[in-house]
Amino acid sequence: MITLEVNGHRHDVDVDPSTPLLYVLRGELALNAAKFGCGLGQCGSCTVMVDGEAIYSCITPVSTLAGRRITTVEGLGTVDKPGPVQRAFIEEQAAQCGYCIPGMMMRAQALLEKNPGASEDEIRKALEPNLCRCGTHMRILRAVARAGKLMGAK
Amino acid sequence: MRRREFLATGGALVIAFSIPRAAWAQDAEGAKLPGSLGKTPMLDSWIRIGTDGSITVFTGKCELGQGVRTALQQVAAEQLAVAFDRVTMVTADTERTPDEGFTSGSNSMKDSGTAILNAAAQARELLIAEAAKRLAVPSTQLVARDGSIVAPDGRRVAYGELVEGQLLHVNAQPHSTLIDRASRRVMGKPVQRVDIPGKVTGGVAYVQDLRLPGMVHARVVRPPQPGAKLRSLDASAARAMPGVVDVVRDGNFVAVIARSEFEAVRAMRALSDSATWDDGSLPPQEIHAHLLGLASKDTVIADRGTATSPAQYESTYHRPYHMHGAIGPSCAVGLLQDGKLTVWTHTQGVYPLRAAIAELVKMPPDKVHCIHMEGSGCYGHNGADDAGGDAALLAVTHPGRPVRVQHMREQEHSWEPYGPAMVTKARASLGADGRIVSWEFDVWSNTHSTRPGKAGNLAAGMLVASPFAASPPGTIPQPEGGGDRNSIPLYSVPRVKVTSRFIPEMPLRVSALRGLGAYMNVFSIESFMDELAVAAKADPVGFRLRHLDDPRAVSVVQAVAERFGWSTWQREPGHGRGFAFARYKNLAAYFAIAMDVEVTRESGEIRVGRVCCAIDSGEAVNPDGIRNQTEGGVVQSLSWTMLEAVTWDAKRITSRDWGRYPVIRFQHVPRSLDVQVIDRPGEPFLGTGEAAQGPTAAALANAVADATGVRIRDIPLNPARVAATLRRV
Amino acid sequence: MQWSRVIALLALACASCTAPAPMEGHAPGPRTFPASDIAKGANLAALGNCVTCHTAPGGKPFAGGYALKTPFGTVHGTNITPDEATGIGRWSEEDFRRALREGLNPAGHHYYPAFPYAYFTHLTDEDIHALYAFVMTREAVHAETPANTVVVPRFAVAIWNARYLHPGPARSDPARDASWNRGAYLADSLAHCSDCHTPRDKLGGEKSAEYLSGGDVDGWHAPALNEHSPSPVPWNVEALETYLATGLADHHAISAGPMRGVVDNLGRASHGDVHALAVYIAGMERSSPHRARGSEAADSSAQRGKQVYAGACADCHTRGRSADGGALPLEEAIALAIPTPSNLIHIVRDGIVPREDRAQPWMPAFRGALTDEQLVDLLAYLRTIDGVEWNDLNEQVRKADKEPG
Ligand code: FES
Ligand code: FES
């Protein structure tokens, strides 16, 4: 039994400790946002935050996560009360299929928590690990910049 | 949660009504019915209004991330004169929606948009006529407003009250009165997409997110290369692993089912490690020479004017296999219950997939129910149908249990049907006046569609012990074309001859990838146009305009040249600019693009700077949706053109992950990307999704040639190729 | 960072810490050369890995600006494009030869020995000519090399040169074949293998008695290439040639760290020359299999590390490269056999990630996924696989965080 703290809630999960976090989020905890894209740490669709850092949940075993703070897109807000990053992605209509977007949002959140005024070059650099196949990049860049403004304004 | 529950039960929530299957597609006078109404003319196949006033609109097209659900909802809401939110859309579902074939070819607005536009307008007319009877007011004095029909004296009847009986159970008519343009509230407006809020907040948005009670997870084990035969399989280790429910083997089809997803992944690996295979085969790596050596069926698809002298200029272009490479590997859920098989799938065609699955599992088609749920963007025929077939095959082995299967990244990369490798050859002569006097073009290609319809077109159907026959590879006739799509130039040239050289034998599995042959043919034609412009010492934009008659073509070209500042552009060292134009399929959207690039000779690296483009896809229902799709088309094409190629060695496909199949990332997308949407109110919908890919590829190659003086005719223009080419000259 | 390394790195500062060179007496060199000379020079420049230290990240090739951080400040690789104002556009071939052979700029000022003239001094006149033809025909880029922030006593270089600069032809051995001799020449001159792979003394000079016994560079360990090679699977010519040309050979780790740039360049060099390098280097390697001295994972840190390994590493690294998602078994990984865990720390944290425009295998990055404590535990476990003596793991992990990865 491992206790995970996800979006401020504690969950006791009974899985093999080597199970990657992604499968626990999607399976045991029924959270949809983090996505399976490659399982290889190459695409970023599974990105979540652990202790404020963006990580690949598909290669991070839950055994290493006891006592650490895990944040997923579900922790950023809801449809009715979207957080700044979510709001910005909606306002910029920054999605085509949207499959990559939760990972993008988490990487953006990790960046903006440290640096809400990130420049476009800094945003490009920070998002470099995350792939989007639909070619939504330009909108994602705008959304992250907008989210930075929303966060900075808070 | 609310949303999840809704969707989770969505499959079971079957509204019982039948879709009349009219044998005829025309009304009594023989006039053609608009869009897909021709195939499904009964109005209540498209629109249902409940007695409570609820409005449900049905489309046989799928939401693939292109925003079609939103655009169709706009069309319906506008013509039914209700608020956007009042309309509930139901998309592709074999028990609920019309059969509109595949969601492909940028046809959704043309087919379904046109059908719904007219059906909704007709429904509004019927409601008005009914209200006229009830209120005893001439229908000309009534207006539809916000879900009611309103009389001049202020009396109103809600739609719900009017639909008792079979009001909408009538045949479509060829012409209905559309809401006039001046009073439109929803169409033509940048309405926000309905699917995005759920997607950015962790809602159940994809088939990957579907969770049904008692659902188990499956993973397949695929052969190491096409044609490999399973020699031995020791399933004992996998069976003994925690959570494993079953190992399924049928010929070369191997899968494992487990309680949880990661247990399935682990067992799949064990199973895969314990399998031995007799080698299949892969083609030689010099694929273009190999393709040219295969038999082809040649058709002259354009032949006008008479040949004069031999061609002065000739160029040959190559394109590798490209993969769809969806970010989320393909997934499906199957459930056999009470003798009925339901498959939740992100296929592009629920009806054709149903036919293939029925054949695969040997059930009558009416016992198979395919429900579309979104997946990761597919960009054509990728692994989605295969996953549907896998889920079906596994579900029938475990009746009563929903089985979810998702492919692994390496399986998606190595088993999806690729966009075909192609060769083109262009020849032309210029007249003394600098105009093209003759043009010949040859295109060599495999088929661009091996979509299901037959079980043999599904991976599972190929792998089972008694494999199924696939439909024979075929061409798509002009004017749409398949491999030869867009191979006939739109430019006015006295002598044109185009030969489509169709190669039936497929060295690797291929099928539809966004744009089909248009990507390569436009890349070739528009590269060649620049080469000819250089030969004619003409400006590339002016040279194109010299050969264009269609005013809509001229206007996208001019719009882009102006926005880009073509005539005032200042060259900096290492920089170049490129232009290209095409009308998709020669009958759909017009698109032009200009870009500047910087090329580093030493490393061969290309940086795309400023990109300006313009699209005219007829009447713009959702301008922001068009912009979004177009941005995506440009960036995806840059990725294909700058970086991508499927690779293999003697043993297997080597481009099995993102390391071996690089795609564009944030550092290499353009510095800026500007899309002008040229709205043509009242003109037919022309579709958007595939207009940009071909021209973008050519504009890039043209800009590289402009920057370096060196023409590269082989895709991809990756750093290794660019640097090597520049070193040679 | 070792003092010796500092001295060496400071060398890059030289050109800008001396007064601008007077150009009288030196005519600008010709700008046109036979294509064959340029092509030959391109091959040599690839073998010399020149572009790496003469290019800023994301910058124009050879235009300088590559920053090296030292405790004494930052120094930058110089612009060697033929730009007259900021590059070497006004250099004659003689100026160029003097720089490579003697470590002197056209004004006669010393370069510091991180510019590897102590190796280039062995280059033949013909090769210097070809290199000159190559660099003088690059795109001239106007790029001021950023100001360095270092003050260096220049007299140290004269002393250093007296001791460590040995002009003259490279070693040759008539008893060996042409490949070996070509390899020896390239390895000791242009490719300057021992710059990284040989330990240095206090003054930053090579310990010649420990030629290719392993050195340290930019926070990475460059393993021994001679009979002390720790490679768990001995190298042979074929494997080494494949590795040098592609960065990947069966039963060996993928190239990483500073070696990445080297193999990227060697991939563009002539096959014959890469083969020659492999002949020469592999000829020095021991031929008997390395004996892993695996020990028990006794302490509690190692026990915890085993858990980390089971979750984060084992799924790939126990399955071998031929399996989907499989990777090199760690018994074959050289990072577990070298005297310091530094390479492993970098690799676990940052992965071995291909550039976006290269098709290469990929080890993912675990930065943020593992805490420093978990990384220490993992190292404590992994050191038992090969029985290496890595000490002060906490300190090593902390230190590696500061050094560039
Ligand atoms: S799914 Fe984790 S990085 Fe791709
Ligand atoms: S929006 Fe589809 S992958 Fe990014």
Short mmCIF file of N, CA and C in Angstrom, two decimals, chain B residues 83-178:
data_model
loop_
_atom_site.label_atom_id
_atom_site.label_comp_id
_atom_site.label_asym_id
_atom_site.label_seq_id
_atom_site.Cartn_x
_atom_site.Cartn_y
_atom_site.Cartn_z
N ALA B 83 -30.55 29.26 -29.97
CA ALA B 83 -29.22 29.56 -29.43
C ALA B 83 -28.31 28.36 -29.69
N PHE B 84 -27.02 28.66 -29.85
CA PHE B 84 -26.02 27.62 -30.12
C PHE B 84 -26.13 26.47 -29.12
N ASP B 85 -26.27 26.81 -27.85
CA ASP B 85 -26.27 25.78 -26.80
C ASP B 85 -27.52 24.90 -26.81
N ARG B 86 -28.55 25.33 -27.51
CA ARG B 86 -29.78 24.54 -27.51
C ARG B 86 -29.64 23.25 -28.32
N VAL B 87 -28.60 23.16 -29.12
CA VAL B 87 -28.46 22.01 -30.01
C VAL B 87 -27.51 20.98 -29.40
N THR B 88 -27.94 19.74 -29.39
CA THR B 88 -27.06 18.65 -28.97
C THR B 88 -26.65 17.89 -30.23
N MET B 89 -25.35 17.71 -30.38
CA MET B 89 -24.88 16.99 -31.57
C MET B 89 -24.64 15.53 -31.21
N VAL B 90 -25.01 14.66 -32.10
CA VAL B 90 -24.64 13.25 -31.99
C VAL B 90 -23.80 12.92 -33.23
N THR B 91 -22.61 12.41 -32.98
CA THR B 91 -21.72 12.13 -34.12
C THR B 91 -21.68 10.63 -34.38
N ALA B 92 -21.01 10.31 -35.47
CA ALA B 92 -20.94 8.96 -36.03
C ALA B 92 -21.22 7.80 -35.08
N ASP B 93 -22.29 7.10 -35.36
CA ASP B 93 -22.73 5.99 -34.52
C ASP B 93 -23.64 5.15 -35.41
N THR B 94 -23.31 3.87 -35.56
CA THR B 94 -24.05 3.08 -36.55
C THR B 94 -25.50 2.84 -36.16
N GLU B 95 -25.87 3.11 -34.92
CA GLU B 95 -27.29 2.93 -34.59
C GLU B 95 -28.02 4.25 -34.46
N ARG B 96 -27.34 5.34 -34.62
CA ARG B 96 -28.03 6.60 -34.38
C ARG B 96 -27.90 7.60 -35.54
N THR B 97 -26.83 7.54 -36.26
CA THR B 97 -26.59 8.61 -37.22
C THR B 97 -26.60 8.11 -38.65
N PRO B 98 -26.75 9.00 -39.60
CA PRO B 98 -26.66 8.61 -41.00
C PRO B 98 -25.28 8.03 -41.33
N ASP B 99 -25.26 7.25 -42.37
CA ASP B 99 -23.99 6.71 -42.87
C ASP B 99 -23.39 7.73 -43.82
N GLU B 100 -22.36 8.39 -43.37
CA GLU B 100 -21.69 9.36 -44.24
C GLU B 100 -20.28 8.89 -44.61
N GLY B 101 -20.12 7.57 -44.61
CA GLY B 101 -18.83 7.03 -45.06
C GLY B 101 -17.71 7.43 -44.12
N PHE B 102 -16.62 7.90 -44.71
CA PHE B 102 -15.47 8.28 -43.90
C PHE B 102 -15.44 9.78 -43.64
N THR B 103 -14.88 10.15 -42.50
CA THR B 103 -14.62 11.55 -42.24
C THR B 103 -13.23 11.83 -42.79
N SER B 104 -13.19 12.23 -44.04
CA SER B 104 -11.89 12.36 -44.68
C SER B 104 -12.01 13.31 -45.86
N GLY B 105 -10.86 13.62 -46.42
CA GLY B 105 -10.84 14.39 -47.66
C GLY B 105 -11.34 15.82 -47.49
N SER B 106 -11.33 16.33 -46.26
CA SER B 106 -11.83 17.68 -45.99
C SER B 106 -13.27 17.82 -46.49
N ASN B 107 -14.03 16.73 -46.40
CA ASN B 107 -15.37 16.72 -46.98
C ASN B 107 -16.49 16.94 -45.97
N SER B 108 -16.17 17.04 -44.69
CA SER B 108 -17.24 17.03 -43.69
C SER B 108 -18.19 18.20 -43.85
N MET B 109 -17.64 19.38 -44.09
CA MET B 109 -18.53 20.54 -44.25
C MET B 109 -19.31 20.43 -45.56
N LYS B 110 -18.64 19.97 -46.58
CA LYS B 110 -19.30 19.83 -47.87
C LYS B 110 -20.45 18.81 -47.77
N ASP B 111 -20.16 17.65 -47.15
CA ASP B 111 -21.18 16.60 -47.09
C ASP B 111 -22.20 16.88 -45.98
N SER B 112 -21.67 16.86 -44.76
CA SER B 112 -22.57 16.90 -43.61
C SER B 112 -23.03 18.33 -43.34
N GLY B 113 -22.11 19.27 -43.48
CA GLY B 113 -22.46 20.68 -43.25
C GLY B 113 -23.56 21.11 -44.19
N THR B 114 -23.44 20.75 -45.44
CA THR B 114 -24.44 21.12 -46.43
C THR B 114 -25.76 20.42 -46.13
N ALA B 115 -25.70 19.15 -45.74
CA ALA B 115 -26.92 18.40 -45.41
C ALA B 115 -27.64 19.05 -44.23
N ILE B 116 -26.88 19.34 -43.19
CA ILE B 116 -27.51 19.88 -41.99
C ILE B 116 -28.01 21.31 -42.24
N LEU B 117 -27.25 22.04 -43.01
CA LEU B 117 -27.67 23.40 -43.37
C LEU B 117 -29.07 23.36 -44.00
N ASN B 118 -29.24 22.49 -44.96
CA ASN B 118 -30.49 22.43 -45.69
C ASN B 118 -31.59 21.74 -44.90
N ALA B 119 -31.19 20.69 -44.17
CA ALA B 119 -32.19 19.98 -43.37
C ALA B 119 -32.74 20.91 -42.29
N ALA B 120 -31.86 21.67 -41.67
CA ALA B 120 -32.30 22.56 -40.59
C ALA B 120 -33.18 23.67 -41.16
N ALA B 121 -32.80 24.17 -42.33
CA ALA B 121 -33.61 25.21 -42.94
C ALA B 121 -34.99 24.66 -43.30
N GLN B 122 -35.01 23.45 -43.81
CA GLN B 122 -36.30 22.84 -44.17
C GLN B 122 -37.14 22.57 -42.92
N ALA B 123 -36.47 22.10 -41.87
CA ALA B 123 -37.19 21.85 -40.62
C ALA B 123 -37.82 23.15 -40.13
N ARG B 124 -37.09 24.22 -40.25
CA ARG B 124 -37.63 25.52 -39.83
C ARG B 124 -38.85 25.88 -40.67
N GLU B 125 -38.77 25.63 -41.95
CA GLU B 125 -39.92 25.90 -42.82
C GLU B 125 -41.13 25.06 -42.42
N LEU B 126 -40.86 23.79 -42.08
CA LEU B 126 -41.96 22.91 -41.68
C LEU B 126 -42.59 23.38 -40.38
N LEU B 127 -41.76 23.83 -39.47
CA LEU B 127 -42.26 24.32 -38.19
C LEU B 127 -43.13 25.56 -38.42
N ILE B 128 -42.66 26.41 -39.31
CA ILE B 128 -43.42 27.62 -39.61
C ILE B 128 -44.76 27.26 -40.26
N ALA B 129 -44.70 26.31 -41.18
CA ALA B 129 -45.93 25.92 -41.87
C ALA B 129 -46.94 25.33 -40.88
N GLU B 130 -46.42 24.52 -39.96
CA GLU B 130 -47.29 23.91 -38.95
C GLU B 130 -47.89 24.99 -38.05
N ALA B 131 -47.04 25.93 -37.68
CA ALA B 131 -47.52 27.02 -36.82
C ALA B 131 -48.55 27.87 -37.56
N ALA B 132 -48.34 28.02 -38.84
CA ALA B 132 -49.29 28.81 -39.63
C ALA B 132 -50.68 28.19 -39.56
N LYS B 133 -50.70 26.85 -39.61
CA LYS B 133 -51.99 26.16 -39.50
C LYS B 133 -52.61 26.42 -38.13
N ARG B 134 -51.77 26.23 -37.12
CA ARG B 134 -52.31 26.31 -35.76
C ARG B 134 -52.76 27.73 -35.42
N LEU B 135 -51.99 28.68 -35.88
CA LEU B 135 -52.29 30.07 -35.50
C LEU B 135 -53.19 30.76 -36.52
N ALA B 136 -53.40 30.06 -37.63
CA ALA B 136 -54.22 30.64 -38.70
C ALA B 136 -53.67 31.98 -39.14
N VAL B 137 -52.36 31.99 -39.32
CA VAL B 137 -51.66 33.19 -39.81
C VAL B 137 -50.86 32.74 -41.02
N PRO B 138 -50.83 33.52 -42.07
CA PRO B 138 -50.02 33.09 -43.23
C PRO B 138 -48.55 32.90 -42.82
N SER B 139 -47.96 31.85 -43.35
CA SER B 139 -46.60 31.53 -42.91
C SER B 139 -45.61 32.66 -43.23
N THR B 140 -45.93 33.44 -44.23
CA THR B 140 -45.00 34.54 -44.57
C THR B 140 -44.92 35.58 -43.46
N GLN B 141 -45.91 35.56 -42.59
CA GLN B 141 -45.88 36.55 -41.52
C GLN B 141 -45.24 36.03 -40.24
N LEU B 142 -44.85 34.76 -40.28
CA LEU B 142 -44.29 34.15 -39.06
C LEU B 142 -42.77 34.13 -39.13
N VAL B 143 -42.17 34.24 -37.94
CA VAL B 143 -40.71 34.08 -37.90
C VAL B 143 -40.35 33.07 -36.83
N ALA B 144 -39.22 32.41 -37.08
CA ALA B 144 -38.68 31.48 -36.09
C ALA B 144 -37.70 32.26 -35.23
N ARG B 145 -37.88 32.16 -33.93
CA ARG B 145 -36.98 32.89 -33.05
C ARG B 145 -36.82 32.13 -31.75
N ASP B 146 -35.59 31.79 -31.42
CA ASP B 146 -35.28 31.19 -30.12
C ASP B 146 -36.12 29.98 -29.76
N GLY B 147 -36.36 29.14 -30.75
CA GLY B 147 -37.08 27.90 -30.45
C GLY B 147 -38.59 28.03 -30.48
N SER B 148 -39.06 29.15 -30.95
CA SER B 148 -40.52 29.30 -31.09
C SER B 148 -40.81 29.93 -32.45
N ILE B 149 -42.04 29.73 -32.89
CA ILE B 149 -42.51 30.45 -34.07
C ILE B 149 -43.37 31.60 -33.55
N VAL B 150 -43.03 32.77 -34.01
CA VAL B 150 -43.64 33.96 -33.44
C VAL B 150 -44.50 34.66 -34.50
N ALA B 151 -45.72 35.02 -34.08
CA ALA B 151 -46.64 35.72 -34.99
C ALA B 151 -46.50 37.23 -34.78
N PRO B 152 -46.96 38.02 -35.76
CA PRO B 152 -46.82 39.47 -35.63
C PRO B 152 -47.56 40.01 -34.39
N ASP B 153 -48.62 39.31 -33.97
CA ASP B 153 -49.34 39.81 -32.80
C ASP B 153 -48.72 39.37 -31.49
N GLY B 154 -47.58 38.73 -31.57
CA GLY B 154 -46.86 38.37 -30.34
C GLY B 154 -47.15 36.95 -29.89
N ARG B 155 -48.15 36.29 -30.48
CA ARG B 155 -48.39 34.90 -30.09
C ARG B 155 -47.21 34.04 -30.55
N ARG B 156 -46.90 33.04 -29.77
CA ARG B 156 -45.80 32.19 -30.15
C ARG B 156 -46.10 30.73 -29.83
N VAL B 157 -45.57 29.83 -30.64
CA VAL B 157 -45.69 28.40 -30.36
C VAL B 157 -44.28 27.82 -30.31
N ALA B 158 -44.01 27.11 -29.21
CA ALA B 158 -42.67 26.51 -29.08
C ALA B 158 -42.54 25.32 -30.04
N TYR B 159 -41.31 25.11 -30.49
CA TYR B 159 -41.06 23.98 -31.42
C TYR B 159 -41.61 22.67 -30.86
N GLY B 160 -41.38 22.48 -29.56
CA GLY B 160 -41.80 21.22 -28.94
C GLY B 160 -43.28 20.95 -29.13
N GLU B 161 -44.06 22.00 -29.14
CA GLU B 161 -45.51 21.82 -29.32
C GLU B 161 -45.86 21.49 -30.76
N LEU B 162 -44.98 21.87 -31.64
CA LEU B 162 -45.29 21.72 -33.07
C LEU B 162 -44.91 20.36 -33.64
N VAL B 163 -44.04 19.65 -32.94
CA VAL B 163 -43.48 18.45 -33.55
C VAL B 163 -44.26 17.19 -33.27
N GLU B 164 -45.36 17.29 -32.55
CA GLU B 164 -46.15 16.08 -32.32
C GLU B 164 -46.46 15.45 -33.68
N GLY B 165 -46.55 14.15 -33.64
CA GLY B 165 -46.72 13.47 -34.92
C GLY B 165 -45.36 13.28 -35.58
N GLN B 166 -45.39 13.26 -36.85
CA GLN B 166 -44.17 12.91 -37.59
C GLN B 166 -43.73 14.09 -38.44
N LEU B 167 -43.77 15.26 -37.85
CA LEU B 167 -43.51 16.47 -38.60
C LEU B 167 -42.23 16.41 -39.44
N LEU B 168 -41.17 15.86 -38.82
CA LEU B 168 -39.89 15.86 -39.53
C LEU B 168 -39.62 14.54 -40.25
N HIS B 169 -40.61 13.65 -40.19
CA HIS B 169 -40.41 12.37 -40.87
C HIS B 169 -40.81 12.52 -42.33
N VAL B 170 -40.09 13.33 -43.01
CA VAL B 170 -40.38 13.61 -44.42
C VAL B 170 -39.08 13.62 -45.21
N ASN B 171 -39.21 13.58 -46.49
CA ASN B 171 -38.02 13.61 -47.33
C ASN B 171 -37.48 15.02 -47.47
N ALA B 172 -36.18 15.06 -47.63
CA ALA B 172 -35.54 16.36 -47.83
C ALA B 172 -35.94 16.94 -49.17
N GLN B 173 -35.90 18.24 -49.27
CA GLN B 173 -36.19 18.91 -50.54
C GLN B 173 -34.89 19.54 -51.05
N PRO B 174 -34.78 19.74 -52.33
CA PRO B 174 -33.52 20.23 -52.89
C PRO B 174 -33.19 21.66 -52.47
N HIS B 175 -34.21 22.48 -52.29
CA HIS B 175 -33.92 23.89 -51.97
C HIS B 175 -34.74 24.32 -50.77
N SER B 176 -34.07 24.84 -49.79
CA SER B 176 -34.78 25.41 -48.65
C SER B 176 -34.27 26.83 -48.49
N THR B 177 -35.08 27.62 -47.81
CA THR B 177 -34.68 29.01 -47.66
C THR B 177 -33.76 29.14 -46.45
N LEU B 178 -32.58 29.63 -46.71
CA LEU B 178 -31.62 29.79 -45.63
C LEU B 178 -31.87 31.11 -44.91
#
